[in-house]
Short mmCIF file of C-alpha atoms (C1' of nucleotides) in Angstrom, two decimals:
data_model
loop_
_atom_site.label_atom_id
_atom_site.label_comp_id
_atom_site.label_asym_id
_atom_site.label_seq_id
_atom_site.Cartn_x
_atom_site.Cartn_y
_atom_site.Cartn_z
CA MET U 1 10.51 -31.84 -16.88
CA GLN U 2 7.71 -32.27 -14.45
CA CYS U 3 8.13 -30.32 -11.28
CA SER U 4 6.81 -31.51 -7.89
CA CYS U 5 6.04 -27.99 -6.96
CA ASN U 6 3.68 -27.67 -9.74
CA ASN U 7 0.84 -27.22 -7.50
CA CYS U 8 2.42 -25.26 -4.79
CA HIS U 9 1.99 -21.67 -4.29
CA ILE U 10 5.63 -20.80 -4.37
CA ARG U 11 5.70 -21.11 -8.31
CA THR U 12 3.19 -18.37 -8.49
CA ILE U 13 5.54 -16.08 -6.37
CA PHE U 14 8.37 -16.99 -8.47
CA TYR U 15 7.48 -18.65 -11.66
CA GLU U 16 7.39 -15.73 -13.95
CA THR U 17 10.84 -14.66 -12.93
CA LEU U 18 12.37 -17.99 -13.57
CA MET U 19 13.55 -19.84 -16.77
CA SER U 20 12.68 -23.24 -17.44
CA ASN U 21 16.16 -24.51 -16.57
CA GLU U 22 16.33 -22.33 -13.65
CA LEU U 23 12.91 -23.67 -12.41
CA ASP U 24 14.34 -27.23 -12.58
CA GLY U 25 17.18 -26.48 -10.48
CA PHE U 26 14.98 -24.49 -8.01
CA CYS U 27 12.58 -27.18 -7.53
CA GLY U 28 14.87 -30.27 -7.94
CA ALA U 29 17.08 -29.13 -5.06
CA ARG U 30 14.33 -28.98 -2.61
CA THR U 31 13.56 -31.10 0.51
CA GLU U 32 10.20 -31.42 2.48
CA LEU U 33 10.03 -31.79 5.94
CA LEU U 34 6.74 -33.05 7.47
CA LEU U 35 6.55 -31.79 11.18
CA SER U 36 3.88 -32.49 13.69
CA LYS U 37 2.80 -29.98 16.21
CA GLY U 38 5.27 -28.42 18.63
CA VAL U 39 8.34 -29.05 16.87
CA THR U 40 10.94 -26.17 17.02
CA PHE U 41 12.77 -26.50 13.51
CA ILE U 42 14.64 -23.24 13.74
CA ARG U 43 16.62 -22.31 16.64
CA GLN U 44 17.71 -18.81 17.41
CA GLY U 45 21.58 -18.60 17.11
CA ASP U 46 21.94 -21.57 14.67
CA GLU U 47 23.60 -20.99 11.44
CA ILE U 48 21.36 -20.30 8.48
CA LYS U 49 21.91 -22.54 5.58
CA SER U 50 18.47 -22.70 3.95
CA PHE U 51 15.73 -20.90 2.75
CA LYS U 52 12.32 -22.38 4.11
CA TYR U 53 8.73 -22.13 3.04
CA LEU U 54 5.91 -23.18 4.78
CA LYS U 55 3.70 -25.38 2.43
CA GLU U 56 0.99 -26.36 4.98
CA GLY U 57 0.21 -25.69 8.58
CA LEU U 58 0.82 -23.03 11.13
CA ILE U 59 4.03 -21.91 13.04
CA LYS U 60 5.02 -19.27 15.43
CA LEU U 61 8.14 -17.05 15.32
CA HIS U 62 9.64 -16.39 18.85
CA LYS U 63 12.88 -15.61 20.74
CA THR U 64 13.97 -15.80 24.48
CA ASP U 65 16.21 -13.02 26.03
CA ASP U 66 18.80 -13.33 28.46
CA THR U 67 16.39 -13.32 31.38
CA GLY U 68 14.65 -16.35 29.94
CA LYS U 69 11.48 -14.23 29.14
CA THR U 70 9.94 -15.57 25.75
CA GLN U 71 8.31 -13.29 23.26
CA ILE U 72 6.23 -14.24 20.17
CA ILE U 73 6.97 -12.30 17.18
CA SER U 74 4.51 -13.42 14.66
CA PHE U 75 2.50 -16.33 13.57
CA GLY U 76 3.08 -17.76 10.02
CA LYS U 77 0.61 -19.22 7.65
CA PRO U 78 0.78 -21.19 4.36
CA MET U 79 2.86 -19.42 1.83
CA ASP U 80 4.62 -17.37 4.19
CA PHE U 81 8.40 -17.60 4.12
CA VAL U 82 9.94 -18.54 7.44
CA SER U 83 12.20 -16.03 8.89
CA ILE U 84 12.91 -14.74 5.56
CA HIS U 85 13.25 -11.19 7.03
CA ASN U 86 16.22 -12.70 8.76
CA ILE U 87 18.18 -15.10 6.47
CA PHE U 88 19.65 -12.35 4.11
CA ALA U 89 20.96 -10.17 6.77
CA GLU U 90 22.44 -12.26 9.17
CA LYS U 91 24.48 -15.44 9.53
CA THR U 92 22.52 -16.99 12.40
CA TYR U 93 18.84 -16.75 13.16
CA SER U 94 17.81 -14.16 15.61
CA TYR U 95 14.44 -16.21 16.21
CA SER U 96 13.07 -19.45 16.65
CA VAL U 97 10.39 -21.16 14.87
CA THR U 98 7.83 -23.75 16.03
CA THR U 99 5.16 -25.57 14.62
CA LEU U 100 1.81 -24.86 16.13
CA GLU U 101 0.11 -27.50 13.75
CA LYS U 102 1.31 -30.21 11.76
CA SER U 103 3.06 -28.48 8.88
CA ILE U 104 4.79 -29.10 5.70
CA ILE U 105 8.22 -27.08 5.20
CA CYS U 106 10.05 -26.72 1.85
CA VAL U 107 13.77 -26.43 2.35
CA PHE U 108 15.83 -24.92 -0.32
CA ASP U 109 19.58 -24.56 -0.08
CA LEU U 110 20.39 -20.97 0.58
CA SER U 111 23.10 -20.94 -1.96
CA ILE U 112 20.65 -21.74 -4.75
CA ILE U 113 18.70 -18.80 -3.58
CA ASN U 114 21.64 -16.45 -3.51
CA ASN U 115 22.74 -17.73 -6.93
CA LEU U 116 19.41 -16.71 -8.44
CA VAL U 117 19.48 -13.33 -6.82
CA LYS U 118 22.89 -12.74 -8.58
CA THR U 119 22.04 -13.98 -11.79
CA ASN U 120 18.23 -13.36 -12.25
CA GLY U 121 17.31 -9.73 -11.67
CA ASP U 122 13.70 -10.24 -11.69
CA PHE U 123 13.96 -13.06 -9.06
CA ALA U 124 16.17 -10.76 -6.97
CA ASN U 125 13.44 -8.07 -7.27
CA ARG U 126 10.72 -10.57 -5.92
CA ILE U 127 13.22 -11.65 -3.09
CA ILE U 128 13.37 -7.94 -2.23
CA GLN U 129 9.53 -7.56 -2.30
CA THR U 130 8.94 -10.74 -0.26
CA THR U 131 11.28 -9.73 2.20
CA THR U 132 10.15 -6.22 2.70
CA ARG U 133 6.44 -7.18 2.89
CA THR U 134 7.01 -9.96 5.41
CA ALA U 135 9.02 -7.54 7.58
CA ASN U 136 6.30 -4.59 7.00
CA LYS U 137 3.54 -6.95 8.32
CA ILE U 138 5.40 -7.80 11.63
CA ILE U 139 6.36 -4.04 12.13
CA SER U 140 2.62 -2.87 11.16
CA ASP U 141 1.10 -5.65 13.54
CA SER U 142 3.40 -5.07 16.39
CA LEU U 143 2.90 -1.28 16.20
CA ASP U 144 -0.78 -1.97 16.10
CA LEU U 145 -0.75 -4.06 18.94
CA LEU U 146 1.62 -1.80 21.03
CA GLY U 147 -1.15 1.00 20.80
CA ARG U 148 -4.15 -1.13 22.33
CA SER U 149 -5.57 -1.88 25.36
CA MET U 150 -5.67 -5.56 26.85
CA TYR U 151 -9.32 -5.78 25.20
CA GLY U 152 -8.13 -4.64 21.92
CA LYS U 153 -5.13 -6.75 21.97
CA ILE U 154 -7.23 -10.03 22.91
CA ALA U 155 -10.12 -9.06 20.32
CA ARG U 156 -7.16 -8.84 17.54
CA VAL U 157 -5.78 -12.34 18.21
CA ILE U 158 -9.19 -14.04 17.92
CA LEU U 159 -9.98 -11.82 14.89
CA PHE U 160 -6.80 -12.85 13.47
CA PHE U 161 -7.49 -16.47 13.73
CA GLN U 162 -10.82 -16.27 12.49
CA GLU U 163 -10.08 -14.01 9.44
CA GLU U 164 -6.68 -15.10 8.47
CA ILE U 165 -6.13 -18.69 9.44
CA TYR U 166 -9.54 -20.68 9.81
CA PHE U 167 -12.12 -18.56 7.98
CA THR U 168 -14.95 -19.89 10.25
CA TYR U 169 -16.47 -18.49 13.33
CA GLY U 170 -15.79 -21.48 15.52
CA PHE U 171 -12.32 -22.98 15.61
CA ASP U 172 -9.83 -24.47 18.02
CA LEU U 173 -7.34 -22.07 19.31
CA PRO U 174 -3.85 -23.36 18.10
CA VAL U 175 -2.11 -21.38 21.04
CA SER U 176 -2.65 -21.41 24.64
CA ARG U 177 -3.33 -18.73 26.89
CA LYS U 178 0.18 -18.36 27.92
CA GLU U 179 1.37 -17.85 24.30
CA ILE U 180 -1.36 -15.35 23.99
CA ALA U 181 0.17 -13.54 26.75
CA GLN U 182 3.68 -13.94 24.93
CA TYR U 183 2.45 -12.31 22.00
CA THR U 184 0.66 -9.63 23.22
CA GLY U 185 2.87 -8.65 25.93
CA LEU U 186 -0.02 -9.22 28.68
CA SER U 187 0.13 -11.29 31.68
CA ILE U 188 -1.30 -14.94 31.35
CA GLU U 189 -4.24 -14.09 34.06
CA THR U 190 -5.16 -11.02 32.28
CA VAL U 191 -5.28 -12.86 28.91
CA ILE U 192 -7.67 -15.49 30.71
CA ARG U 193 -9.63 -13.08 32.43
CA VAL U 194 -10.34 -10.80 29.06
CA ILE U 195 -11.38 -14.22 27.38
CA SER U 196 -13.81 -14.92 30.17
CA GLU U 197 -15.14 -11.22 30.17
CA PHE U 198 -15.87 -11.90 26.24
CA ARG U 199 -17.45 -14.99 27.00
CA LYS U 200 -19.74 -13.36 29.95
CA ASP U 201 -20.67 -10.51 27.42
CA GLY U 202 -21.64 -13.12 24.88
CA LEU U 203 -19.12 -12.12 22.15
CA ILE U 204 -17.70 -15.63 22.24
CA LYS U 205 -18.44 -19.06 23.39
CA VAL U 206 -15.51 -20.93 25.07
CA TYR U 207 -14.68 -24.41 25.75
CA GLY U 208 -11.17 -24.71 26.54
CA LYS U 209 -9.33 -24.21 23.36
CA ARG U 210 -12.59 -24.07 21.27
CA ILE U 211 -13.65 -20.76 20.33
CA GLU U 212 -17.07 -19.63 18.69
CA ILE U 213 -17.49 -16.37 17.72
CA ILE U 214 -21.10 -15.29 18.39
CA ASP U 215 -20.89 -11.50 17.98
CA LYS U 216 -18.51 -10.61 15.33
CA LYS U 217 -19.26 -6.90 15.07
CA GLY U 218 -19.08 -6.40 18.74
CA LEU U 219 -15.50 -8.14 18.90
CA GLN U 220 -14.61 -5.72 15.79
CA ALA U 221 -15.98 -2.73 17.71
CA ILE U 222 -14.03 -3.26 20.80
CA TYR U 223 -10.87 -3.82 18.53
CA GLU U 224 -11.31 -0.62 16.79
CA HIS U 225 -12.15 1.36 19.67
CA SER U 226 -9.20 0.26 21.84
CA LYS U 227 -6.98 2.75 21.12
CA MET A 1 35.08 10.72 -13.72
CA GLN A 2 34.98 12.28 -10.27
CA CYS A 3 31.80 11.42 -8.15
CA SER A 4 30.62 13.86 -5.51
CA CYS A 5 29.75 10.97 -3.83
CA ASN A 6 33.37 10.08 -3.02
CA ASN A 7 33.35 11.00 0.72
CA CYS A 8 30.00 9.62 1.25
CA HIS A 9 29.43 6.52 3.14
CA ILE A 10 26.99 5.36 0.69
CA ARG A 11 29.99 4.38 -1.36
CA THR A 12 31.28 1.94 1.04
CA ILE A 13 27.92 0.25 1.15
CA PHE A 14 27.61 -0.09 -2.57
CA TYR A 15 30.94 0.68 -4.04
CA GLU A 16 32.44 -2.79 -4.52
CA THR A 17 29.36 -3.95 -6.27
CA LEU A 18 29.24 -1.55 -8.98
CA MET A 19 31.47 -1.16 -12.23
CA SER A 20 33.00 2.16 -12.86
CA ASN A 21 30.38 3.15 -15.35
CA GLU A 22 27.56 2.26 -13.22
CA LEU A 23 29.01 4.11 -10.25
CA ASP A 24 29.03 7.09 -12.59
CA GLY A 25 25.31 6.73 -13.53
CA PHE A 26 24.44 6.16 -9.78
CA CYS A 27 26.06 9.24 -8.38
CA GLY A 28 25.47 11.47 -11.46
CA ALA A 29 21.94 11.23 -11.21
CA ARG A 30 21.52 12.13 -7.43
CA THR A 31 19.95 15.20 -5.99
CA GLU A 32 20.84 16.67 -2.76
CA LEU A 33 18.39 18.10 -0.38
CA LEU A 34 19.26 20.72 2.43
CA LEU A 35 16.62 20.46 4.96
CA SER A 36 15.90 22.41 8.17
CA LYS A 37 14.69 21.00 11.19
CA GLY A 38 10.90 19.90 11.33
CA VAL A 39 10.36 19.29 7.59
CA THR A 40 8.23 16.48 6.54
CA PHE A 41 9.80 15.26 3.15
CA ILE A 42 8.05 11.99 2.99
CA ARG A 43 4.30 11.99 3.52
CA GLN A 44 2.31 8.74 4.08
CA GLY A 45 0.01 7.82 1.09
CA ASP A 46 2.30 9.87 -1.05
CA GLU A 47 3.62 7.60 -4.36
CA ILE A 48 7.12 6.39 -3.98
CA LYS A 49 9.27 7.66 -6.69
CA SER A 50 12.71 7.96 -5.32
CA PHE A 51 15.10 6.29 -2.98
CA LYS A 52 16.34 8.48 -0.18
CA TYR A 53 19.79 8.19 2.05
CA LEU A 54 20.21 10.49 5.22
CA LYS A 55 24.07 11.80 4.64
CA GLU A 56 23.85 14.04 7.48
CA GLY A 57 21.07 14.78 10.12
CA LEU A 58 18.47 13.09 12.01
CA ILE A 59 15.16 12.03 11.19
CA LYS A 60 11.92 10.29 12.61
CA LEU A 61 9.69 7.82 10.74
CA HIS A 62 6.03 8.04 11.89
CA LYS A 63 2.35 7.30 11.06
CA THR A 64 -0.94 8.52 11.73
CA ASP A 65 -3.86 6.35 12.22
CA ASP A 66 -7.51 6.99 11.06
CA THR A 67 -8.31 8.10 14.62
CA GLY A 68 -5.63 10.81 14.17
CA LYS A 69 -3.22 9.00 16.82
CA THR A 70 0.37 9.58 15.66
CA GLN A 71 3.19 7.04 16.31
CA ILE A 72 6.78 7.23 15.91
CA ILE A 73 8.24 4.05 14.57
CA SER A 74 11.98 4.85 14.48
CA PHE A 75 14.68 7.44 14.40
CA GLY A 76 17.10 7.51 11.62
CA LYS A 77 20.90 8.71 11.65
CA PRO A 78 23.26 9.27 9.02
CA MET A 79 23.97 6.21 6.84
CA ASP A 80 20.44 5.26 7.27
CA PHE A 81 18.12 4.79 4.14
CA VAL A 82 14.96 6.49 4.77
CA SER A 83 12.04 4.31 4.84
CA ILE A 84 13.90 1.72 2.54
CA HIS A 85 11.83 -1.18 4.05
CA ASN A 86 8.95 0.28 2.52
CA ILE A 87 9.87 1.48 -0.92
CA PHE A 88 10.36 -1.88 -2.61
CA ALA A 89 7.36 -3.50 -1.14
CA GLU A 90 4.74 -0.73 -1.75
CA LYS A 91 3.55 1.71 -4.55
CA THR A 92 3.00 4.36 -1.70
CA TYR A 93 4.63 5.27 1.48
CA SER A 94 2.94 3.69 4.79
CA TYR A 95 4.92 6.17 6.92
CA SER A 96 6.04 9.90 7.01
CA VAL A 97 9.51 11.08 7.52
CA THR A 98 10.38 14.32 9.08
CA THR A 99 13.77 15.86 10.01
CA LEU A 100 14.63 16.42 13.73
CA GLU A 101 17.69 18.37 12.92
CA LYS A 102 18.87 20.16 9.93
CA SER A 103 19.59 17.40 7.43
CA ILE A 104 21.24 16.28 4.09
CA ILE A 105 19.01 13.98 2.09
CA CYS A 106 20.40 12.36 -1.22
CA VAL A 107 17.83 11.39 -3.59
CA PHE A 108 18.20 8.83 -6.43
CA ASP A 109 15.52 7.88 -8.82
CA LEU A 110 13.91 4.90 -8.09
CA SER A 111 14.62 3.53 -11.41
CA ILE A 112 17.92 3.68 -11.39
CA ILE A 113 18.11 1.72 -8.40
CA ASN A 114 15.64 -0.94 -9.70
CA ASN A 115 17.54 -1.15 -12.86
CA LEU A 116 20.54 -2.03 -10.90
CA VAL A 117 19.05 -4.52 -8.92
CA LYS A 118 17.81 -6.29 -12.26
CA THR A 119 21.21 -6.02 -13.97
CA ASN A 120 23.68 -6.47 -11.16
CA GLY A 121 23.29 -9.42 -8.66
CA ASP A 122 25.81 -8.35 -6.29
CA PHE A 123 24.19 -4.80 -6.10
CA ALA A 124 21.01 -6.79 -5.67
CA ASN A 125 22.11 -8.66 -2.80
CA ARG A 126 23.34 -5.42 -0.90
CA ILE A 127 20.03 -4.08 -1.40
CA ILE A 128 18.37 -7.08 0.25
CA GLN A 129 20.78 -7.01 3.01
CA THR A 130 20.37 -3.36 3.78
CA THR A 131 16.71 -3.50 3.91
CA THR A 132 16.36 -6.66 5.88
CA ARG A 133 18.82 -5.14 8.27
CA THR A 134 16.92 -1.95 8.35
CA ALA A 135 13.62 -3.86 9.09
CA ASN A 136 15.21 -6.28 11.48
CA LYS A 137 16.54 -3.26 13.67
CA ILE A 138 13.03 -1.86 13.78
CA ILE A 139 11.35 -5.13 14.78
CA SER A 140 13.87 -5.86 17.50
CA ASP A 141 13.78 -2.33 18.89
CA SER A 142 9.89 -2.20 19.03
CA LEU A 143 9.66 -5.58 20.51
CA ASP A 144 12.28 -4.69 23.02
CA LEU A 145 10.29 -1.41 23.95
CA LEU A 146 6.86 -3.50 24.18
CA GLY A 147 8.20 -5.71 27.18
CA ARG A 148 9.64 -2.94 29.16
CA SER A 149 7.95 -0.79 32.08
CA MET A 150 7.95 3.09 31.71
CA TYR A 151 11.16 3.49 33.49
CA GLY A 152 12.83 1.12 31.15
CA LYS A 153 11.58 2.52 27.98
CA ILE A 154 12.74 6.30 28.93
CA ALA A 155 16.05 5.05 29.92
CA ARG A 156 16.26 3.26 26.80
CA VAL A 157 15.28 6.41 24.78
CA ILE A 158 17.97 8.77 26.70
CA LEU A 159 20.52 5.80 26.25
CA PHE A 160 19.89 5.59 22.49
CA PHE A 161 20.46 9.20 21.84
CA GLN A 162 23.99 9.24 23.81
CA GLU A 163 25.34 5.75 22.47
CA GLU A 164 23.95 6.00 19.05
CA ILE A 165 23.66 9.78 18.25
CA TYR A 166 25.57 12.34 20.26
CA PHE A 167 28.21 10.08 21.90
CA THR A 168 28.32 12.51 24.67
CA TYR A 169 26.91 12.23 28.23
CA GLY A 170 25.41 15.82 27.62
CA PHE A 171 23.35 16.78 24.87
CA ASP A 172 20.08 18.36 23.65
CA LEU A 173 17.28 16.06 23.13
CA PRO A 174 16.13 16.44 19.65
CA VAL A 175 12.76 15.23 20.50
CA SER A 176 10.05 16.64 22.71
CA ARG A 177 8.37 14.72 25.52
CA LYS A 178 5.44 14.34 23.31
CA GLU A 179 7.48 12.55 20.74
CA ILE A 180 9.20 10.54 23.45
CA ALA A 181 5.53 9.46 24.26
CA GLN A 182 4.76 8.72 20.78
CA TYR A 183 7.68 6.58 20.34
CA THR A 184 7.34 4.54 23.43
CA GLY A 185 3.41 4.47 23.47
CA LEU A 186 3.49 6.25 27.02
CA SER A 187 1.43 9.05 27.94
CA ILE A 188 3.16 12.63 27.84
CA GLU A 189 2.71 13.20 31.60
CA THR A 190 4.29 9.69 32.32
CA VAL A 191 7.21 10.57 30.26
CA ILE A 192 7.50 13.91 32.03
CA ARG A 193 7.29 12.35 35.31
CA VAL A 194 9.56 9.61 34.73
CA ILE A 195 12.26 12.13 33.44
CA SER A 196 11.76 13.99 36.58
CA GLU A 197 12.15 11.14 38.49
CA PHE A 198 15.55 10.38 37.22
CA ARG A 199 16.61 13.69 37.73
CA LYS A 200 15.53 13.64 41.48
CA ASP A 201 17.16 10.25 41.77
CA GLY A 202 20.52 12.02 40.30
CA LEU A 203 20.64 9.99 37.20
CA ILE A 204 20.71 12.84 35.04
CA LYS A 205 20.46 16.56 35.07
CA VAL A 206 17.79 18.30 32.99
CA TYR A 207 17.50 21.78 31.97
CA GLY A 208 14.50 21.83 29.27
CA LYS A 209 15.84 19.85 26.59
CA ARG A 210 19.25 19.69 27.86
CA ILE A 211 20.17 16.16 29.44
CA GLU A 212 23.44 15.45 31.19
CA ILE A 213 23.93 11.94 32.22
CA ILE A 214 25.47 11.71 35.71
CA ASP A 215 24.85 8.07 36.27
CA LYS A 216 25.25 5.82 33.13
CA LYS A 217 25.42 2.70 34.95
CA GLY A 218 22.54 3.31 37.20
CA LEU A 219 20.52 4.12 33.72
CA GLN A 220 21.82 1.04 32.29
CA ALA A 221 20.74 -1.00 35.22
CA ILE A 222 17.14 0.35 35.11
CA TYR A 223 17.02 -0.46 31.55
CA GLU A 224 18.22 -3.91 31.93
CA HIS A 225 16.02 -4.78 35.02
CA SER A 226 13.10 -3.31 33.79
CA LYS A 227 11.50 -6.42 31.92
"C1'" DG W 1 6.57 43.19 21.97
"C1'" DT W 2 2.21 41.16 23.17
"C1'" DA W 3 -1.17 37.57 22.71
"C1'" DA W 4 -1.72 33.08 21.71
"C1'" DA W 5 -0.21 28.55 21.42
"C1'" DT W 6 2.64 24.63 22.75
"C1'" DA W 7 5.63 22.37 25.93
"C1'" DT W 8 7.06 21.16 30.51
"C1'" DA W 9 5.70 20.39 35.24
"C1'" DT W 10 3.45 18.32 39.56
"C1'" DG W 11 -0.85 16.70 42.28
"C1'" DA W 12 -4.73 14.07 42.99
"C1'" DC W 13 -7.38 10.63 41.74
"C1'" DA W 14 -9.04 6.63 38.27
"C1'" DA W 15 -8.32 2.94 35.41
"C1'" DA W 16 -5.73 -0.56 33.46
"C1'" DT W 17 -3.00 -4.25 34.41
"C1'" DA W 18 0.21 -7.47 37.19
"C1'" DT W 19 0.85 -10.12 40.95
"C1'" DC W 20 -0.22 -13.55 44.54
"C1'" DA W 21 -2.79 -17.20 46.13
"C1'" DT W 22 -5.81 -20.60 45.59
"C1'" DA W 23 -8.50 -24.18 42.97
"C1'" DA W 24 -10.24 -27.10 39.50
"C1'" DA W 25 -9.78 -29.29 35.19
"C1'" DG W 26 -6.87 -31.63 31.79
"C1'" DA W 27 -2.85 -33.62 29.85
"C1'" DA W 28 1.46 -36.45 30.53
"C1'" DT W 29 3.54 -40.24 32.97
"C1'" DA W 30 4.76 -43.87 35.56
"C1'" DT F 1 -4.92 -45.84 38.41
"C1'" DA F 2 -2.52 -42.73 40.82
"C1'" DT F 3 0.45 -39.12 40.38
"C1'" DT F 4 2.53 -35.13 38.52
"C1'" DC F 5 2.44 -31.34 35.87
"C1'" DT F 6 0.54 -27.69 33.09
"C1'" DT F 7 -3.50 -25.13 31.82
"C1'" DT F 8 -7.38 -22.51 32.85
"C1'" DA F 9 -9.96 -19.84 36.19
"C1'" DT F 10 -11.12 -16.40 39.45
"C1'" DG F 11 -10.66 -13.68 43.81
"C1'" DA F 12 -7.99 -10.22 46.32
"C1'" DT F 13 -4.79 -6.95 46.29
"C1'" DA F 14 -0.82 -4.08 44.60
"C1'" DT F 15 1.49 -1.68 41.40
"C1'" DT F 16 1.71 0.71 36.85
"C1'" DT F 17 0.22 4.06 33.89
"C1'" DG F 18 -3.28 7.19 32.36
"C1'" DT F 19 -6.36 11.22 32.79
"C1'" DC F 20 -7.96 15.52 34.53
"C1'" DA F 21 -6.95 19.78 36.58
"C1'" DT F 22 -3.79 23.58 37.16
"C1'" DA F 23 0.67 26.28 36.86
"C1'" DT F 24 4.66 27.94 34.66
"C1'" DA F 25 7.85 28.42 31.25
"C1'" DT F 26 8.75 28.48 26.41
"C1'" DT F 27 8.05 29.25 21.68
"C1'" DT F 28 5.33 30.94 17.99
"C1'" DA F 29 2.43 34.16 15.34
"C1'" DC F 30 1.05 38.50 14.40
#
DNA sequence: GTAAATATATGACAAATATCATAAAGAATA
DNA sequence: TATTCTTTATGATATTTGTCATATATTTAC
């Protein structure tokens, strides 16, 4: 039987671990969500019933505390599992997830995944690796940011979108200055000011959301010397 | 067969998931390490060959970057798995682990754990839950610290040792001011100054490493209003 | 037991970052 | 189109935190 996941990267993550009959069940039971930009499709506090995979697009993981302050925890790109480090440990989501661009989400019933974990040791192993890698990336990224100055933090964000999301020197920032502030822990004004300084120093060009990296080595040097 | 892990908390984590014969293999193949204070028993970069459990004592997870700067990632207490969020994802340790007090570490060969993951779905499930919970705690703690002022950060550290480690209002800090700085991202002088301020304000008494909490509600208020 | 190293402590000052105020540009809405 | 709301931008100023200097106390090494 042809599985509609054939062209999807999720196969390369789990394929080898699944028997043909398991794969059919796995792929057959999935739903696809086509979401436009700005849709919060997971809300902190909601019960976890499914396992979600970002097939295309861009998302942010975020949480709001009792005082109403919002923090952005990480950005997710295609081939990322959404909130995967959360779904096996808790009954409800600790974080919300919102699209930053038009995105396609694959939704699997959590019971199918849990069942495969129980019956297929290799699959269980893949899940363990994937969850821990996802969590480790969040930990090392947030520890990295913690130790840097405002210049290093903003340089990191710009380099992140260039190196891990758009792969070109010119791109439209998918986040507002405010969201960069929520991710870095800086104030909005500081974010705006640092971006302006980078522009004045000829490191980047800025036209609203549009960023063009002029001096990538300079940006990298700022990032690296910002401890 | 009597297993010497009978009195150990690790049984309550994995017990129900293991058949009697599996349990024998699990417990029989373990080694115990008795370590004095200040011993680095896991070093970043070393190959991961075992699964380690902190039976008694206190440890810190830390890493040193290329510039020689050391960051403390988390503190581990009894019943914690040491670096568990790392061992399934990587071949080598990303972090070092050092005892802060005399500690007992149980060492299991990683292949035994991996084998159980493959053959026992319930056990695999427990491992997934444990790894993700460990990682989630680190993520939420570090996000929490990131958003707080120096007063909130130091209050958090003092409250952590009172509430999660010693359970009494008076205790000896198991870490130096420098280590608190490495954990919070503050400078050493700032850590010392804030502790002094807390003392001058009558929140705590300080005799070198000895801390006595005088006004716990006051400390909590500082922590909570420090965003 | 003495010397050296490390940890704690505090002051003075500098640097980093936040806050408040204000304004213009853009986007959303009626 | 006019109106409102949000985002971006910048200046002035205040607050937070770091750095450097120096001193004492404590621990470690020989």
